[in-house]
Short mmCIF file of C-alpha atoms in Angstrom, two decimals:
data_model
loop_
_atom_site.label_atom_id
_atom_site.label_comp_id
_atom_site.label_asym_id
_atom_site.label_seq_id
_atom_site.Cartn_x
_atom_site.Cartn_y
_atom_site.Cartn_z
CA MET A 1 -4.73 -6.12 0.93
CA ALA A 2 -7.63 -3.71 0.90
CA ARG A 3 -9.59 -3.65 -1.92
CA LYS A 4 -9.76 -0.24 -3.41
CA LYS A 5 -13.34 1.61 -3.73
CA ILE A 6 -14.34 2.03 -7.15
CA VAL A 7 -17.07 5.08 -7.89
CA ALA A 8 -18.29 4.59 -11.79
CA GLY A 9 -20.60 7.09 -13.25
CA ASN A 10 -22.89 5.61 -15.89
CA TRP A 11 -24.17 8.40 -18.13
CA LYS A 12 -26.47 6.32 -19.44
CA MET A 13 -27.91 8.00 -23.10
CA ASN A 14 -26.75 11.80 -21.72
CA MET A 15 -24.31 14.39 -22.91
CA THR A 16 -23.33 15.56 -26.34
CA PRO A 17 -19.70 14.87 -26.99
CA SER A 18 -18.84 18.69 -26.23
CA GLN A 19 -21.53 18.84 -23.19
CA ALA A 20 -19.33 15.82 -21.79
CA VAL A 21 -16.14 17.62 -22.15
CA GLU A 22 -17.57 20.46 -20.45
CA LEU A 23 -18.70 18.49 -17.75
CA VAL A 24 -15.60 16.45 -17.25
CA ASN A 25 -13.52 19.94 -17.15
CA THR A 26 -16.32 20.81 -14.33
CA LEU A 27 -16.20 17.67 -12.25
CA LYS A 28 -11.97 17.21 -12.75
CA PRO A 29 -11.09 19.13 -9.64
CA LEU A 30 -14.12 17.49 -7.45
CA VAL A 31 -13.16 13.78 -7.98
CA VAL A 32 -9.87 13.99 -7.26
CA SER A 33 -9.01 11.22 -4.71
CA ASP A 34 -6.18 9.03 -3.86
CA ASP A 35 -8.55 6.22 -2.26
CA VAL A 36 -11.12 6.16 -4.68
CA GLU A 37 -10.82 4.90 -8.24
CA VAL A 38 -13.00 7.27 -10.21
CA VAL A 39 -14.56 6.00 -13.72
CA TYR A 40 -17.02 7.89 -15.97
CA CYS A 41 -18.75 5.44 -17.94
CA VAL A 42 -19.94 7.02 -21.18
CA PRO A 43 -22.19 7.00 -24.38
CA ALA A 44 -20.02 5.81 -27.42
CA ILE A 45 -20.02 8.93 -29.29
CA ASP A 46 -18.72 10.68 -26.53
CA ILE A 47 -15.44 8.38 -25.50
CA VAL A 48 -12.93 9.95 -27.84
CA PRO A 49 -13.56 13.54 -26.73
CA VAL A 50 -13.60 12.57 -23.04
CA VAL A 51 -10.60 10.12 -23.07
CA GLU A 52 -8.76 13.32 -24.52
CA ALA A 53 -10.15 15.49 -21.81
CA VAL A 54 -9.25 13.22 -18.56
CA LYS A 55 -6.01 12.88 -19.46
CA GLY A 56 -3.66 13.90 -16.48
CA SER A 57 -6.42 13.26 -14.14
CA ASN A 58 -7.32 10.74 -11.93
CA VAL A 59 -10.17 9.21 -14.27
CA THR A 60 -10.65 6.64 -16.44
CA VAL A 61 -13.15 5.64 -18.79
CA GLY A 62 -15.51 2.88 -19.47
CA ALA A 63 -17.80 2.25 -22.33
CA GLU A 64 -21.70 1.42 -21.41
CA ASN A 65 -21.93 -1.39 -23.78
CA MET A 66 -20.14 -3.80 -26.08
CA TYR A 67 -20.76 -6.67 -28.71
CA PHE A 68 -19.02 -10.24 -28.22
CA GLU A 69 -17.66 -10.36 -31.89
CA ASP A 70 -14.32 -9.21 -33.11
CA LYS A 71 -15.75 -7.63 -36.66
CA GLY A 72 -18.47 -7.92 -39.56
CA ALA A 73 -21.68 -6.83 -40.36
CA TYR A 74 -23.27 -5.80 -36.98
CA THR A 75 -24.43 -2.48 -38.18
CA GLY A 76 -24.47 -0.18 -35.14
CA GLU A 77 -22.34 -2.37 -32.29
CA ILE A 78 -18.87 -1.37 -30.92
CA SER A 79 -15.85 -4.31 -30.55
CA ALA A 80 -14.06 -4.59 -27.45
CA GLU A 81 -10.93 -3.93 -29.73
CA MET A 82 -12.26 -0.42 -30.72
CA LEU A 83 -12.96 0.34 -27.06
CA VAL A 84 -9.44 -0.62 -25.90
CA ASP A 85 -8.01 1.23 -29.01
CA ALA A 86 -10.08 4.42 -28.05
CA GLY A 87 -8.14 4.48 -24.46
CA VAL A 88 -11.15 2.78 -22.67
CA LYS A 89 -10.40 0.58 -19.58
CA TYR A 90 -14.08 -0.72 -18.32
CA VAL A 91 -16.92 -1.64 -19.85
CA ILE A 92 -20.12 -2.17 -18.17
CA ILE A 93 -22.07 -5.62 -18.93
CA GLY A 94 -25.49 -6.72 -18.03
CA HIS A 95 -27.21 -3.31 -17.01
CA SER A 96 -31.13 -3.64 -16.23
CA GLU A 97 -31.69 -1.44 -18.80
CA ARG A 98 -29.99 -3.15 -21.38
CA ARG A 99 -31.65 -6.75 -19.90
CA ASP A 100 -34.73 -5.20 -20.37
CA TYR A 101 -34.96 -3.00 -23.34
CA PHE A 102 -33.00 -4.61 -25.59
CA LYS A 103 -33.73 -8.08 -24.16
CA GLU A 104 -30.36 -9.19 -23.68
CA ASP A 105 -29.96 -12.68 -21.59
CA ASP A 106 -27.47 -14.36 -19.61
CA ALA A 107 -25.84 -16.39 -22.43
CA LEU A 108 -25.67 -13.38 -24.46
CA LEU A 109 -23.95 -11.62 -21.70
CA ASN A 110 -21.52 -14.62 -20.61
CA LYS A 111 -20.29 -13.76 -24.27
CA LYS A 112 -19.51 -10.14 -23.82
CA VAL A 113 -18.08 -10.99 -20.44
CA LYS A 114 -15.34 -13.19 -22.34
CA LYS A 115 -14.80 -11.34 -25.12
CA ALA A 116 -14.28 -8.05 -22.84
CA LEU A 117 -11.67 -9.81 -20.59
CA GLU A 118 -9.92 -11.40 -24.04
CA ALA A 119 -9.68 -7.91 -24.89
CA GLY A 120 -8.18 -6.45 -21.62
CA LEU A 121 -10.89 -4.58 -20.96
CA VAL A 122 -12.67 -4.84 -17.02
CA PRO A 123 -16.22 -5.68 -16.83
CA ILE A 124 -18.19 -4.07 -14.83
CA LEU A 125 -20.81 -6.68 -14.29
CA CYS A 126 -24.43 -5.58 -13.52
CA CYS A 127 -26.91 -7.98 -11.86
CA GLY A 128 -30.57 -6.84 -9.62
CA GLU A 129 -34.13 -7.84 -8.89
CA SER A 130 -37.20 -6.34 -9.82
CA LEU A 131 -39.79 -5.25 -6.92
CA GLU A 132 -42.04 -8.50 -7.77
CA GLN A 133 -38.63 -10.92 -7.37
CA ARG A 134 -37.99 -8.75 -3.98
CA GLU A 135 -41.74 -9.09 -2.55
CA MET A 136 -41.64 -12.73 -3.71
CA GLY A 137 -38.30 -13.31 -1.65
CA VAL A 138 -36.31 -14.97 -3.93
CA THR A 139 -33.95 -12.16 -4.38
CA LEU A 140 -30.68 -13.62 -3.43
CA ASP A 141 -31.93 -16.92 -5.39
CA TRP A 142 -31.87 -14.39 -9.00
CA ILE A 143 -28.86 -12.70 -8.17
CA ARG A 144 -26.78 -16.53 -7.50
CA LEU A 145 -28.23 -17.35 -10.79
CA GLN A 146 -27.32 -14.37 -12.99
CA ILE A 147 -23.54 -14.27 -11.26
CA LYS A 148 -23.04 -18.18 -11.94
CA SER A 149 -24.67 -17.96 -15.69
CA ASP A 150 -22.45 -14.62 -16.64
CA LEU A 151 -19.25 -15.87 -15.43
CA GLN A 152 -19.91 -19.62 -16.77
CA GLY A 153 -16.57 -20.58 -18.08
CA VAL A 154 -14.80 -17.61 -16.67
CA SER A 155 -11.40 -18.18 -14.68
CA ALA A 156 -10.66 -17.38 -11.14
CA SER A 157 -8.08 -14.87 -12.26
CA GLN A 158 -10.39 -13.18 -14.36
CA VAL A 159 -13.06 -12.72 -11.75
CA ALA A 160 -10.97 -11.37 -9.28
CA GLY A 161 -9.92 -8.42 -11.76
CA MET A 162 -13.74 -7.75 -12.08
CA VAL A 163 -15.97 -5.73 -10.88
CA ILE A 164 -19.53 -6.64 -9.80
CA ALA A 165 -22.25 -3.90 -9.88
CA TYR A 166 -25.77 -5.28 -7.63
CA GLU A 167 -28.67 -2.87 -8.53
CA PRO A 168 -32.06 -3.22 -7.55
CA ILE A 169 -33.74 -2.41 -10.45
CA TRP A 170 -36.43 -0.86 -8.42
CA ALA A 171 -34.38 1.67 -7.01
CA ILE A 172 -32.82 2.78 -10.39
CA GLY A 173 -33.69 6.28 -10.85
CA THR A 174 -36.45 6.11 -8.72
CA GLY A 175 -35.35 7.91 -5.80
CA LYS A 176 -35.94 4.70 -3.43
CA THR A 177 -32.65 3.14 -2.11
CA ALA A 178 -32.28 -0.47 -1.03
CA THR A 179 -31.56 0.04 2.70
CA THR A 180 -27.93 -0.33 4.06
CA GLU A 181 -29.09 -3.74 5.30
CA GLN A 182 -30.65 -5.24 2.14
CA ALA A 183 -27.48 -3.72 0.36
CA GLN A 184 -24.99 -5.32 2.34
CA GLU A 185 -26.90 -8.61 2.66
CA VAL A 186 -27.02 -9.09 -1.69
CA CYS A 187 -23.52 -7.80 -1.67
CA LYS A 188 -22.14 -10.26 0.59
CA ALA A 189 -24.30 -12.92 -1.09
CA ILE A 190 -22.89 -12.14 -4.40
CA ARG A 191 -19.07 -12.61 -2.32
CA ASP A 192 -20.12 -15.93 -1.07
CA THR A 193 -21.25 -16.91 -4.43
CA ILE A 194 -17.68 -16.29 -6.08
CA ALA A 195 -16.26 -18.13 -3.14
CA GLU A 196 -18.62 -21.23 -3.65
CA ILE A 197 -17.65 -21.09 -7.29
CA TYR A 198 -13.80 -20.37 -7.20
CA ASP A 199 -12.11 -19.72 -4.02
CA ALA A 200 -12.24 -17.26 -1.08
CA SER A 201 -9.22 -15.46 -2.20
CA THR A 202 -10.92 -14.64 -5.51
CA ALA A 203 -14.10 -14.03 -3.43
CA ASP A 204 -12.03 -11.45 -1.21
CA ALA A 205 -10.51 -9.69 -4.58
CA VAL A 206 -13.39 -9.23 -6.34
CA ARG A 207 -14.78 -5.36 -6.08
CA ILE A 208 -18.29 -5.36 -5.60
CA GLN A 209 -20.49 -2.05 -6.47
CA TYR A 210 -23.85 -1.27 -5.17
CA GLY A 211 -26.08 0.88 -7.30
CA GLY A 212 -29.52 2.47 -7.53
CA SER A 213 -30.24 6.51 -6.45
CA VAL A 214 -26.71 6.61 -4.83
CA ASN A 215 -26.40 10.26 -3.60
CA ALA A 216 -24.31 12.15 -1.35
CA ALA A 217 -26.24 12.01 1.62
CA ASN A 218 -26.17 7.78 1.45
CA ALA A 219 -22.61 7.23 -0.38
CA ASN A 220 -20.81 7.28 3.31
CA GLU A 221 -23.18 4.49 4.88
CA LEU A 222 -23.14 2.30 1.78
CA PHE A 223 -20.02 2.37 1.01
CA SER A 224 -18.80 1.89 4.69
CA GLN A 225 -20.05 -1.43 4.61
CA PRO A 226 -17.79 -4.70 4.36
CA ASP A 227 -19.02 -5.96 1.21
CA ILE A 228 -19.77 -2.75 -0.69
CA ASP A 229 -16.54 -1.71 -2.75
CA GLY A 230 -17.98 1.87 -4.23
CA GLY A 231 -21.11 2.68 -6.59
CA LEU A 232 -22.14 2.74 -10.10
CA VAL A 233 -24.08 5.95 -10.02
CA GLY A 234 -26.71 7.19 -12.75
CA GLY A 235 -27.76 10.58 -12.84
CA ALA A 236 -26.02 12.00 -9.80
CA SER A 237 -22.59 11.24 -11.74
CA LEU A 238 -23.79 14.32 -14.20
CA LYS A 239 -23.63 16.75 -11.47
CA ALA A 240 -21.15 18.39 -9.24
CA ASP A 241 -22.64 15.89 -6.41
CA PHE A 242 -20.80 13.31 -7.89
CA GLY A 243 -17.25 14.73 -6.27
CA LYS A 244 -19.01 14.32 -2.96
CA ILE A 245 -20.26 10.63 -3.79
CA VAL A 246 -16.06 10.25 -4.71
CA ASN A 247 -15.00 11.69 -1.43
CA TYR A 248 -18.00 10.04 0.59
CA LYS A 249 -15.65 9.98 3.97
#
């Protein structure tokens, strides 16, 4: 069975609750698709109004982050159970901005992946290399290390239902995009790594996105690659062009 494409918008720290609802209502008719799963990953404060706003549409809602504990004295954090109860289906884990600005390491991210899966959420697990790592020629080694570390102790059946997003750090918000060949090479390497850790059927099932300055002009070429199953879209997800990315064909 062919993998269904998935295009997720990562809103980052943008949109007040009222702005979020207005944007969703603007985008809803533009992102209608039978072939592509559409996800809005929104700031925590926007989750409840956005879940309400997307009712009756083909859009599902994701969170941008979560903590690995169920409850307790973790001021400012949000649990997986809270997300599920609010109507969230997906959660981004390990975005490069979380790894860099908030110093989240692979041991922490592994705990988050496990807790998300335990709660019934679908992790969108991010990985990616810096420009320095790309120039040093260690991209594939680095990505393999991230994947193996973040999925330690996660079962094959759990991984098969996950989403993995490859985002070269040097292409996020810079206007630079990995070439189609570069993006396909790394996404294939991720799939090969999953096959190595688990088996071929798990590798065939997991959906792998590309992220990093995805836009209406390059979506078709990127998403047509054999190992790229859609995109994790940043700035362009806040514009009407998001509909063109979803309907890339």
